[in-house]
Short mmCIF file of C-alpha atoms in Angstrom, two decimals:
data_model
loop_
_atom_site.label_atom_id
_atom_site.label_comp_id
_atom_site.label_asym_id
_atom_site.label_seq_id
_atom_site.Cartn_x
_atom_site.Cartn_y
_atom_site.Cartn_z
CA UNK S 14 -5.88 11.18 -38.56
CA UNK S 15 -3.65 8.38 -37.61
CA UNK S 16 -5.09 6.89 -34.36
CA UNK S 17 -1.57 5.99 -32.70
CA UNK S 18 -0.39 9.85 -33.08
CA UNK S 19 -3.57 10.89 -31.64
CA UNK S 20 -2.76 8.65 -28.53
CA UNK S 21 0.38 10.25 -28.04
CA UNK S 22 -0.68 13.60 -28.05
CA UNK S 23 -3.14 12.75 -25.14
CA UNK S 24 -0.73 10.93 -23.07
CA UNK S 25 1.45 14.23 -24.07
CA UNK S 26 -1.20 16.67 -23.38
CA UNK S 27 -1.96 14.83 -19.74
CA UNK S 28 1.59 14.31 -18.59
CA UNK S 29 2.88 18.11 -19.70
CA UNK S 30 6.42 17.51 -21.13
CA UNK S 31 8.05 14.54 -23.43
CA UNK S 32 10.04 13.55 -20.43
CA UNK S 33 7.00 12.44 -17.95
CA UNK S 34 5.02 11.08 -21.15
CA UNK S 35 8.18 8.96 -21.59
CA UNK S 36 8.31 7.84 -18.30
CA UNK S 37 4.52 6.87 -18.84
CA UNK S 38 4.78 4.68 -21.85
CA UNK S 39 8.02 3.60 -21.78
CA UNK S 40 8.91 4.70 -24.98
CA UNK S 41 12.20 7.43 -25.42
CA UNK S 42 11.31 11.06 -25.82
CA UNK S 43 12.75 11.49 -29.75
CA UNK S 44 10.45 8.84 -30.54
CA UNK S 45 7.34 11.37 -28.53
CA UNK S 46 8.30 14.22 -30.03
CA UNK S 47 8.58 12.76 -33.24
CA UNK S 48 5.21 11.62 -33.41
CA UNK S 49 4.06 14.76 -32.19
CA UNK S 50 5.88 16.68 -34.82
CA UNK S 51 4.35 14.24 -37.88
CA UNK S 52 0.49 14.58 -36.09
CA UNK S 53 1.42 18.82 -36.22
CA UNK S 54 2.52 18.54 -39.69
CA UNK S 55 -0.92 16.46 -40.41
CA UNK S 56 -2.78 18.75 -39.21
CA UNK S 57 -1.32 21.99 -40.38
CA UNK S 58 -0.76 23.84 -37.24
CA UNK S 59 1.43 23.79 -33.79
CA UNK S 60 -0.59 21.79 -31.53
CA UNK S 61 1.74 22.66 -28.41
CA UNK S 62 3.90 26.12 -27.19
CA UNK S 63 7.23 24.34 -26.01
CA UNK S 64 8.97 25.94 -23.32
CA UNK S 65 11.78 25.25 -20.85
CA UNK S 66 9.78 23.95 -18.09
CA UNK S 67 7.50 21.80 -20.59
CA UNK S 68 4.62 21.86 -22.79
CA UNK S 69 1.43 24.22 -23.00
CA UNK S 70 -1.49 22.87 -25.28
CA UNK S 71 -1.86 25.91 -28.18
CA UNK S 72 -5.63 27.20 -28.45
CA UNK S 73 -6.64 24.66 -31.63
CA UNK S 74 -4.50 22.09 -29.00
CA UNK S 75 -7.17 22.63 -26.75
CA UNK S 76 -9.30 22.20 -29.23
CA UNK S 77 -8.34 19.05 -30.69
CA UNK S 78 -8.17 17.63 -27.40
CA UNK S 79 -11.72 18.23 -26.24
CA UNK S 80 -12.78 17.13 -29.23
CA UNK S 81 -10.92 14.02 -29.29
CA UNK S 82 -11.38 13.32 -25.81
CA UNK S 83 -14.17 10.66 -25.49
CA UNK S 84 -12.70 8.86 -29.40
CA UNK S 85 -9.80 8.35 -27.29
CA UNK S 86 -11.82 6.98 -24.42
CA UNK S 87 -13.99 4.75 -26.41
CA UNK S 88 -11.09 3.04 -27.88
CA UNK S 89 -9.06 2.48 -24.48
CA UNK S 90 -12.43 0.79 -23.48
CA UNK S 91 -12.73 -0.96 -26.71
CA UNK S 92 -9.46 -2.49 -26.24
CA UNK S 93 -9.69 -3.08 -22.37
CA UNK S 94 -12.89 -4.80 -23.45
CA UNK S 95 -10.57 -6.88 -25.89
CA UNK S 96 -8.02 -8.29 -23.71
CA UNK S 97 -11.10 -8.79 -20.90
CA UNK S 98 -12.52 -11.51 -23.56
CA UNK S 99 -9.94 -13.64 -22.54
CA UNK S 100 -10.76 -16.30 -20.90
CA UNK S 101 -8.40 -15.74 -17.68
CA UNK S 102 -8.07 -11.89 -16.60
CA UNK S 103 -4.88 -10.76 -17.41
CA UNK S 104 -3.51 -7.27 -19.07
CA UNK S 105 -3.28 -4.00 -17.61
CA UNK S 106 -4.58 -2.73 -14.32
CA UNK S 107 -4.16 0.63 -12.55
CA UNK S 108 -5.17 0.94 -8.84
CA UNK S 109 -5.33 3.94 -7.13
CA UNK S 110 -4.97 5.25 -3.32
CA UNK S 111 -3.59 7.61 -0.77
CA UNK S 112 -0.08 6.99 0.01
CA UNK S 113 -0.55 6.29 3.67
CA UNK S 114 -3.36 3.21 2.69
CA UNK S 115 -1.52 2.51 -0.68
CA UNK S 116 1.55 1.50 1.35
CA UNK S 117 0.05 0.31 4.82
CA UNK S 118 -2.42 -1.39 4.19
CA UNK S 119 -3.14 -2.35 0.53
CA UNK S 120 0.48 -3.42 -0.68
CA UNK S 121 1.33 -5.55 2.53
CA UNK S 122 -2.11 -7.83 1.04
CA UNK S 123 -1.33 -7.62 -2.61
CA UNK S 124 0.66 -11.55 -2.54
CA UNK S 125 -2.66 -13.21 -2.51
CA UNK S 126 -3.95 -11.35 -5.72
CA UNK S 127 -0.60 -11.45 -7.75
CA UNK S 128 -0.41 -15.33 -6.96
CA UNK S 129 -3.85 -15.61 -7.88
CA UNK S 130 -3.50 -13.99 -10.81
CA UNK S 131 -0.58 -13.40 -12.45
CA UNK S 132 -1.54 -12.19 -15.91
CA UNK S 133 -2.35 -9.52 -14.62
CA UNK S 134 0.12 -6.67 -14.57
CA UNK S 135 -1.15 -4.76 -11.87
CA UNK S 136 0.55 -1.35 -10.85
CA UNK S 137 -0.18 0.69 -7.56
CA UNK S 138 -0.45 4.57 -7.84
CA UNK S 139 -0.48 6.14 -4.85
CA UNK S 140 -0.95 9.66 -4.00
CA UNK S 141 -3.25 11.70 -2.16
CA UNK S 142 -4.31 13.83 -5.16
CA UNK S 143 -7.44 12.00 -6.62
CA UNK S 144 -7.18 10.50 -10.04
CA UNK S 145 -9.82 10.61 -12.03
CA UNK S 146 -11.18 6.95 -12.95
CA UNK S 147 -13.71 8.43 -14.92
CA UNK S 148 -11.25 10.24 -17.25
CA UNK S 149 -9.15 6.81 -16.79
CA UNK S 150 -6.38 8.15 -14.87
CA UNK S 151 -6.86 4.58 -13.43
CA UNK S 152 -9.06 1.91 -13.75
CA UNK S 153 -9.83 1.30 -10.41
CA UNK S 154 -9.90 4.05 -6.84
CA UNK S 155 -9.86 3.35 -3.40
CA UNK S 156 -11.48 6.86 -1.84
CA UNK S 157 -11.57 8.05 1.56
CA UNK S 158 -15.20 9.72 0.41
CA UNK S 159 -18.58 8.28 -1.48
CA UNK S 160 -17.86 9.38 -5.03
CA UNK S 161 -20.61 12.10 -6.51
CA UNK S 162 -20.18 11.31 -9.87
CA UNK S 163 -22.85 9.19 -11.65
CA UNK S 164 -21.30 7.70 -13.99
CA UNK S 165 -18.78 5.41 -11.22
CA UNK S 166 -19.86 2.47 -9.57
CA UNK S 167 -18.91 2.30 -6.10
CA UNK S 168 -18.79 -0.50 -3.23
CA UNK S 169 -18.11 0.95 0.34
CA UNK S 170 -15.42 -0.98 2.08
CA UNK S 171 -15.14 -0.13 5.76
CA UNK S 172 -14.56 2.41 8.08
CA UNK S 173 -10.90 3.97 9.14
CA UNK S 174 -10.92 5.77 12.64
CA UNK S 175 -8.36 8.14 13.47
CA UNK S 176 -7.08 8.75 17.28
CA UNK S 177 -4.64 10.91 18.82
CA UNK S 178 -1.06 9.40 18.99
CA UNK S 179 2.14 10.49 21.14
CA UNK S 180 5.64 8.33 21.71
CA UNK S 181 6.42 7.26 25.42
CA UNK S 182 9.23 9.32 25.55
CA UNK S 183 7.02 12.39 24.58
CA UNK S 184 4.52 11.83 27.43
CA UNK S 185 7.08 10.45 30.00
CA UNK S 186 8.39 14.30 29.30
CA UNK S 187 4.75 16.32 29.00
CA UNK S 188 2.76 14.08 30.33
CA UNK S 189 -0.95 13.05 28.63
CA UNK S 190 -3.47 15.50 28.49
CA UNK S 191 -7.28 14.15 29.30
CA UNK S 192 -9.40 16.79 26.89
CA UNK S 193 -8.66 19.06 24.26
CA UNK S 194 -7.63 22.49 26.17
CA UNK S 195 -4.94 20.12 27.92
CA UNK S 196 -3.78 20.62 24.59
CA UNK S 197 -2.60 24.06 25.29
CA UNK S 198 0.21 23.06 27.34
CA UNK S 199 1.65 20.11 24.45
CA UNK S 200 3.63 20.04 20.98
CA UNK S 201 0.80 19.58 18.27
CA UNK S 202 2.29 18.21 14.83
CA UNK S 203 -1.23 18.86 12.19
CA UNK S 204 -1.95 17.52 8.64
CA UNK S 205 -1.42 21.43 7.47
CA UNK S 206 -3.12 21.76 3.94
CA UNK S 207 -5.39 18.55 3.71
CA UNK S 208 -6.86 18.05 0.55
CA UNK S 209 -10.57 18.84 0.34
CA UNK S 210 -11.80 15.07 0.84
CA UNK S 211 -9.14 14.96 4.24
CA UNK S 212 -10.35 17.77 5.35
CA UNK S 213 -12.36 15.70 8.38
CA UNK S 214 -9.42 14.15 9.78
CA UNK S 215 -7.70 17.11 10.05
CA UNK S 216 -8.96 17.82 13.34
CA UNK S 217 -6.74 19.18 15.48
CA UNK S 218 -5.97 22.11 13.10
CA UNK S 219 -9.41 22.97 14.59
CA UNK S 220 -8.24 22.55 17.77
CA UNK S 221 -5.13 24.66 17.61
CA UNK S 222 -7.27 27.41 16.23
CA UNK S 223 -9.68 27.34 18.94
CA UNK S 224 -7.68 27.32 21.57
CA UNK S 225 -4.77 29.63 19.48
CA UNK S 226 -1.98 26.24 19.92
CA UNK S 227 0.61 26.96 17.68
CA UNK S 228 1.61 23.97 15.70
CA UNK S 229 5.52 22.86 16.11
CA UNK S 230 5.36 21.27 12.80
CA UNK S 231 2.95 21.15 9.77
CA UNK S 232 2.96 17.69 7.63
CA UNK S 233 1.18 17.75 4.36
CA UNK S 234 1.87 13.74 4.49
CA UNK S 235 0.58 11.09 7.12
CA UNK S 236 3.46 9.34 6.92
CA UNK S 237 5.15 12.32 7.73
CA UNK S 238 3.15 12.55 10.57
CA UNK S 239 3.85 9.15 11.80
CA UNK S 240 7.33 9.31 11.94
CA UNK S 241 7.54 12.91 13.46
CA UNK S 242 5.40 10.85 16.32
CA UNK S 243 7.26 7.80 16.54
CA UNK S 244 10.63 10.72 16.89
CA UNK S 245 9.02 12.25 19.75
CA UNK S 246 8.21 15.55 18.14
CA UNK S 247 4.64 15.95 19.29
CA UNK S 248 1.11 14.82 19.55
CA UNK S 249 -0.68 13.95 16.14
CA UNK S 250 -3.56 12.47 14.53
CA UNK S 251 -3.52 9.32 12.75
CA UNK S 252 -5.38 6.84 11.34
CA UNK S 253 -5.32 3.75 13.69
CA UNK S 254 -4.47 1.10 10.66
CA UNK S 255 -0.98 3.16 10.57
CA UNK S 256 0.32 1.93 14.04
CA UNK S 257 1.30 -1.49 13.66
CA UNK S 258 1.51 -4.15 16.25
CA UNK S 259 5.51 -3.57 16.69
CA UNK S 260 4.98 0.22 16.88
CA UNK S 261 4.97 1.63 20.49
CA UNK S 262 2.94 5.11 19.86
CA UNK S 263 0.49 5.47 22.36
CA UNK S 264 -3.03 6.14 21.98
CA UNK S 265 -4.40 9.17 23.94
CA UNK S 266 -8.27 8.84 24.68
CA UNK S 267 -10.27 11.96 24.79
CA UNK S 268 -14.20 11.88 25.59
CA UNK S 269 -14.17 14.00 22.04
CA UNK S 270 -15.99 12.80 19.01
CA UNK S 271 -12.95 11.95 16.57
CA UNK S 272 -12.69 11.22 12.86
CA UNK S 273 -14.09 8.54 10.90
CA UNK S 274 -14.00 8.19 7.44
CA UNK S 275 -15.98 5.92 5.28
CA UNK S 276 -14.03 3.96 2.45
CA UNK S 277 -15.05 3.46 -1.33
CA UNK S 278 -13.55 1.32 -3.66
CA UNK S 279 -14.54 3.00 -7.23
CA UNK S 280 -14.56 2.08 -11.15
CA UNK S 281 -16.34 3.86 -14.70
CA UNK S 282 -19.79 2.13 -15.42
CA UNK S 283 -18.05 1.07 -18.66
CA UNK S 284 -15.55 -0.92 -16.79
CA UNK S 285 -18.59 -2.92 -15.23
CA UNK S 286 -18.15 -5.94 -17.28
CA UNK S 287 -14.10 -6.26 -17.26
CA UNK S 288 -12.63 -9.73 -15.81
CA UNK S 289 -9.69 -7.72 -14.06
CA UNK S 290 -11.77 -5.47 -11.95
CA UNK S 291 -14.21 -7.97 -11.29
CA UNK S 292 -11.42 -10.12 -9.35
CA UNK S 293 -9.60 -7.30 -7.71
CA UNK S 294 -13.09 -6.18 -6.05
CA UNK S 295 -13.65 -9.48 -5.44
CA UNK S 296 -10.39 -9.38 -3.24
CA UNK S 297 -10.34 -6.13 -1.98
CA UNK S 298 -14.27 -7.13 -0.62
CA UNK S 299 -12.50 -10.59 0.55
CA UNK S 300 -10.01 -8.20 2.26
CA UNK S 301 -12.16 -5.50 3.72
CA UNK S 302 -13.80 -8.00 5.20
CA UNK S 303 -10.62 -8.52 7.93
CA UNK S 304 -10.35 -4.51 8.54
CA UNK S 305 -10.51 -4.49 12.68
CA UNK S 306 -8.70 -0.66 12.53
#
């Protein structure tokens, strides 16, 4: 079975239609589909139902890709490995965090390292769905949890604190309330549907439901959140390392026990030897050191 065809159908399988494995790779979608096609004809059978929103793996597609799963691993690692042998670090590397840290925090520090090193072709994915570094979605995670799995080192960072936030217009026109059923009488803008692993700092949807607040506005985004704050909308929750030294959103003290959330920076045990992560936890560390949020 012809190993580059094999590739493609993975980075097919995982991205769901020619168009986003295109996007992935760089490479047009005739030239995709075409490979796909020559792999189906190989193998004697339709490997994937097309339809107008994009591509379902068939059942012996679903087969062929569990079965295939870890070859297709080992060789990514083989030729990670490769290019690590080097003797500078340079080549591919995929770091990923939430979009509120991602942008905020991370990319505002990310001069040092790309002057430092720039053979390295680093690229940021930010989103706060969890890729999975195990299954090499990227090679290295920055989590807002401790990792369970066994098989990923992990290196806590530091700790981000969340407090309650409100514009001065907002509180010149509501005033500040002093404890949480104050809250009763103010515009509360919530997280809405946190993901599982945000589910801590989502704690005034706690608070509206014990004291039966109805929300003004629901953000699934903590950027969102910030600027509904910064636009006078309401009162919200935010992580402190969001509010800038130029940003005027005032911080409302409560004698209430608020978030914290501990912060791990992640890789695969196979990774353990590769010159790339090595120096990018070596300047995340460098960095974490600084953290005063």
């Amino acid at each position: 079975m012809d190993w580059d065809r094999l590739r493609i159908f993975h980075i097919v399988a995982d991205a769901g239609s020619f168009s986003h494995a295109s996007e992935e790779i760089n490479t047009s979608q005739s030239a995709i589909s075409r490979q796909i096609s020559n792999l189906e004809y190989e193998v004697g059978i339709p490997l994937f139902h097309r339809h107008p929103r994009g591509l379902i793996l068939t059942e012996q597609g679903e087969l062929l890709y569990k079965r295939t799963r870890n070859i297709v691993d080992i060789i990514k690692d083989a030729e990670f490995e490769l290019i690590d042998s080097k003797e500078r670090p340079s080549g591919d590397l995929s770091v990923t965090t939430t979009v509120g840290l991602g942008t905020n925090w991370l990319t505002p520090r990310l001069r040092d390292f790309t002057s430092r090193f720039p053979e390295i072709n680093l690229e940021l994915r930010l989103t706060d769905a969890e890729l999975d570094v195990g299954m090499r979605e990227a090679d290295i995670a920055i989590r807002f949890h401790k990792p369970q799995q066994l098989d990923l080192i992990q290196r806590k960072l530091f700790t981000v604190h969340f407090h309650l936030y409100a514009s001065p217009d907002y509180l010149d026109e509501f005033g500040t309330p002093s404890k949480a059923s104050d809250l009763k009488n103010h515009k509360i803008v919530t997280y809405g549907r946190a993901p599982d692993y945000l589910k801590e700092i989502n704690w005034l949807e706690k608070i509206t439901k014990e004291y039966k607040i109805k929300p003004i506005l629901k953000i699934g985004n903590i950027k969102g959140l910030h600027m509904a704050v910064s636009n006078s909308i309401g009162i919200a929750m935010l992580p402190d390392y969001l509010i800038g030294q130029d940003d005027s959103l005032i911080r409302i003290s409560f004698n209430e026990k608020l978030p914290e959330i501990d912060t791990y920076l992640t890789y695969a045990e196979e990774r353990r030897n590769s010159k790339r992560i090595a120096v990018f936890r070596e300047f995340i560390i460098e960095k974490g050191k600084e953290w005063s949020f």
